[in-house]
PDB file of C-alpha atoms and ligand atoms in Angstrom:
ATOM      1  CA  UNK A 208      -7.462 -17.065  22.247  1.00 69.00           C
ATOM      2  CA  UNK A 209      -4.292 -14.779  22.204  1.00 78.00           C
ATOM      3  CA  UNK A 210      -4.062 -11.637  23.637  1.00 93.00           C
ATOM      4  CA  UNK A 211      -2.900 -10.878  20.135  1.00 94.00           C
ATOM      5  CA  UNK A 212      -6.127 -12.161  18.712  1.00 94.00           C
ATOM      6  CA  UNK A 213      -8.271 -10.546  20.973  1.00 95.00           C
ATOM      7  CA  UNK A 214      -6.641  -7.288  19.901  1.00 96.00           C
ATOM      8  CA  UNK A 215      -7.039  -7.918  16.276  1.00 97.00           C
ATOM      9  CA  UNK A 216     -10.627  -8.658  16.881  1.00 97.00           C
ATOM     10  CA  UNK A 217     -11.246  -6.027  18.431  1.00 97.00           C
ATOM     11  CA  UNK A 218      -9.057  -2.961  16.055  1.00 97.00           C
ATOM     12  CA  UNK A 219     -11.403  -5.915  12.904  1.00 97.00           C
ATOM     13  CA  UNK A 220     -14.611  -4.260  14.668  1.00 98.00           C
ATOM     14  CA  UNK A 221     -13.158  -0.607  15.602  1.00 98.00           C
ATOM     15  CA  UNK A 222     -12.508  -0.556  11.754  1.00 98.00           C
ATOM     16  CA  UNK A 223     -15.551  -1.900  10.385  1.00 98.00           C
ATOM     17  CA  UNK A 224     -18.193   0.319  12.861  1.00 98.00           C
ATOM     18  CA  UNK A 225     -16.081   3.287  11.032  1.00 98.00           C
ATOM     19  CA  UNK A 226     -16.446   1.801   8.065  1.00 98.00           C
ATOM     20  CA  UNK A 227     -12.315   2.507   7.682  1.00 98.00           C
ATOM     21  CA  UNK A 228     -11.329  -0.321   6.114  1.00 97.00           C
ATOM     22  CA  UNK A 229     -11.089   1.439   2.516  1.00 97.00           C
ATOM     23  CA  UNK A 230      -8.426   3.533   4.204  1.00 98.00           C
ATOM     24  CA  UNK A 231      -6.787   0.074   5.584  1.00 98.00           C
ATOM     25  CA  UNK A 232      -4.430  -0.820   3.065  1.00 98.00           C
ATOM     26  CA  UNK A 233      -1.387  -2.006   3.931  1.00 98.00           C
ATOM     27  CA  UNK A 234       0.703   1.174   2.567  1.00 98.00           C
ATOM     28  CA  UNK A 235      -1.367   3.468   4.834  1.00 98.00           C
ATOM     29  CA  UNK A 236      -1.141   1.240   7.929  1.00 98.00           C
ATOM     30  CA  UNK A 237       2.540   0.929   7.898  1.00 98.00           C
ATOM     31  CA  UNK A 238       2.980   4.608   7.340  1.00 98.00           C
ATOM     32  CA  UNK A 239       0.862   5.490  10.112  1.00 98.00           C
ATOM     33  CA  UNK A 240       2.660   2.604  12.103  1.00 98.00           C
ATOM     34  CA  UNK A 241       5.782   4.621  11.454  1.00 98.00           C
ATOM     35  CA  UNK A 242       4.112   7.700  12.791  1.00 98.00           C
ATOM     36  CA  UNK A 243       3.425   6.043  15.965  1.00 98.00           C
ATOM     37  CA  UNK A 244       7.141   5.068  16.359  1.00 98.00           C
ATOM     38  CA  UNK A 245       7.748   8.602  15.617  1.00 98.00           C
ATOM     39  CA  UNK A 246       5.681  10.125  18.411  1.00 98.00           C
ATOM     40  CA  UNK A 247       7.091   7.194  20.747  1.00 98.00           C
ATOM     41  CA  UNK A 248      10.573   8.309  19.380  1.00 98.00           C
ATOM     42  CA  UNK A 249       9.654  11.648  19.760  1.00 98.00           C
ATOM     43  CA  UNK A 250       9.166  11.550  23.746  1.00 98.00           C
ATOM     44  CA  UNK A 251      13.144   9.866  24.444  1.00 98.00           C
ATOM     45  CA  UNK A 252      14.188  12.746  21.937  1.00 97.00           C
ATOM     46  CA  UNK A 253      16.400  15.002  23.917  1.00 97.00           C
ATOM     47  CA  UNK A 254      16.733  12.980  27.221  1.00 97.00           C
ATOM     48  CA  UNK A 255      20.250  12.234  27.784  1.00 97.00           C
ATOM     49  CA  UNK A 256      20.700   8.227  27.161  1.00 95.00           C
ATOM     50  CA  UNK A 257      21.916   8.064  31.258  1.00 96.00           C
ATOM     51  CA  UNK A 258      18.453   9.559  32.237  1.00 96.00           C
ATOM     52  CA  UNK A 259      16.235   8.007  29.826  1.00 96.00           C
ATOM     53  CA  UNK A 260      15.008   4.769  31.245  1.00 96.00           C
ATOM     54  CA  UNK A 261      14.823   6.317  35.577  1.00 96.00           C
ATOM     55  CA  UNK A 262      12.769   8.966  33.400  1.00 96.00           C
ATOM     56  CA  UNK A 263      10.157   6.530  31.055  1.00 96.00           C
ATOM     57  CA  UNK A 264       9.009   5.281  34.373  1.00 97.00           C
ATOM     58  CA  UNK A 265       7.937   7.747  36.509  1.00 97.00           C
ATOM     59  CA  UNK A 266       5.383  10.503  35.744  1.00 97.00           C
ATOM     60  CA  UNK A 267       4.547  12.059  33.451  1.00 96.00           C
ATOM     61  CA  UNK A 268       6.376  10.349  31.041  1.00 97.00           C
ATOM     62  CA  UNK A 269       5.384   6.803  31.685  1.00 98.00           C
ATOM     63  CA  UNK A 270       1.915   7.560  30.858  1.00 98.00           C
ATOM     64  CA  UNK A 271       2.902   8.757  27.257  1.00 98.00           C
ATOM     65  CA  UNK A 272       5.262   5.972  26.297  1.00 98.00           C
ATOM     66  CA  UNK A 273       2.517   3.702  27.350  1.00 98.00           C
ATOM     67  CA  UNK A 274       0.220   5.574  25.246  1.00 98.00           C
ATOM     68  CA  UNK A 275       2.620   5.676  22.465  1.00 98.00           C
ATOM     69  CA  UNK A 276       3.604   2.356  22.756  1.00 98.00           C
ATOM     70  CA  UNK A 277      -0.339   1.275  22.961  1.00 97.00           C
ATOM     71  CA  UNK A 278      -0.264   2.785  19.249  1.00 98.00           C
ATOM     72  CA  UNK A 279       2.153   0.804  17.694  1.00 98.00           C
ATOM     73  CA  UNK A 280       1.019  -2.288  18.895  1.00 98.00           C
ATOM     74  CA  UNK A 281      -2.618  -1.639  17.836  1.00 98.00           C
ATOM     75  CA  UNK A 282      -1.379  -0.415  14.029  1.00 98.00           C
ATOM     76  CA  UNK A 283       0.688  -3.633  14.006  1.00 98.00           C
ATOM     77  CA  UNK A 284      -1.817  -5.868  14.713  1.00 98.00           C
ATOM     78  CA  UNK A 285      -4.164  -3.927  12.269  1.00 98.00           C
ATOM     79  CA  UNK A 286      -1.650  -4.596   9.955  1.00 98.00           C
ATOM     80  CA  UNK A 287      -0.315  -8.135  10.483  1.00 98.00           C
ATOM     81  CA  UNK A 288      -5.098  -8.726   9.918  1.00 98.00           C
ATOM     82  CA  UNK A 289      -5.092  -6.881   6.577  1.00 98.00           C
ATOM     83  CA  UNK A 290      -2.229  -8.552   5.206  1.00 98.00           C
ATOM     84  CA  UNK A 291      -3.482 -12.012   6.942  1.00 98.00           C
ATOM     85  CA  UNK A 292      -0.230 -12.888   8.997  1.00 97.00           C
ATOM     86  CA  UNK A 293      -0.393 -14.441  12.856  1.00 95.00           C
ATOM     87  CA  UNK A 294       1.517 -12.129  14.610  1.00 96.00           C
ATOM     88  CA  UNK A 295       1.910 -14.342  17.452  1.00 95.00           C
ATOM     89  CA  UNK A 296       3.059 -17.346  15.104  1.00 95.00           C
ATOM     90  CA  UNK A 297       5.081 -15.258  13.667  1.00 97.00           C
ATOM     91  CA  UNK A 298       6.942 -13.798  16.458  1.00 97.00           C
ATOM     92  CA  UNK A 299       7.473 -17.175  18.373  1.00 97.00           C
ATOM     93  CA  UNK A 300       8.737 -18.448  14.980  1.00 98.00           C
ATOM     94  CA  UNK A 301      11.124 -15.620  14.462  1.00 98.00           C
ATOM     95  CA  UNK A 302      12.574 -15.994  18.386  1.00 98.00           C
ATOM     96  CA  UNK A 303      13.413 -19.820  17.670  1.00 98.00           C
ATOM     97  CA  UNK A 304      15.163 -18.665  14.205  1.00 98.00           C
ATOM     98  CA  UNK A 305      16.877 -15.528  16.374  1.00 98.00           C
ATOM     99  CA  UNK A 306      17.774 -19.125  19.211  1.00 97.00           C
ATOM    100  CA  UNK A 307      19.257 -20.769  16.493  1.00 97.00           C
ATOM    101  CA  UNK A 308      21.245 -18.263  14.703  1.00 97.00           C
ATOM    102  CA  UNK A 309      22.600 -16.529  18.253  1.00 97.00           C
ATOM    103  CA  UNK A 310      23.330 -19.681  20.216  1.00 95.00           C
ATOM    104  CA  UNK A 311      24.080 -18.766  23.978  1.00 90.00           C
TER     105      UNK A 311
HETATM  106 MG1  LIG B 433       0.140   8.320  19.076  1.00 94.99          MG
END
């Protein structure tokens, strides 16, 4: 089994010991998916471009945009369940189109 898989299994049973699937729907998961990308977003905010990447890893803020990052993933996954897509399918099959169309 995929890491992927793994992950969705275990954000399936996360959910359902909350009993939060009723808040699950895809609207809500992708909005809270873009809140995630906002807090992410929100950490690179006013770092100079030049300093950005010698600053995401060291400390402290390596920690966050790991934790950040963490979030995304997890909301993605939650999402890609509810609305029944393999995300790791479906990113291998997107990289072959992205081969094709972008030919090095
Ligand atoms: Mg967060």
């Amino acid at each position: 089994m995929s890491d992927l898989l793994s992950l969705r299994d275990v954000m399936r049973a996360f959910t359902a010991e909350r009993d939060w699937e009723r808040f699950h729907d895809p609207k809500s998961l992708l909005l809270a998916l873009v809140g995630e990308v906002g807090e992410l977003a929100e950490l690179f905010q006013w770092l100079p471009a030049v300093e950005a990447r010698d600053a995401a890893v060291g400390e402290p803020l390596h920690t966050r945009v790991g934790e950040e990052m963490a979030d995304v993933l997890l909301y993605l996954v939650r999402l890609a369940d509810v609305v029944e897509i393999d995300l790791g399918e479906a990113a291998a099959r997107k990289m072959q189109l992205n081969a094709e169309k972008h030919r090095a």
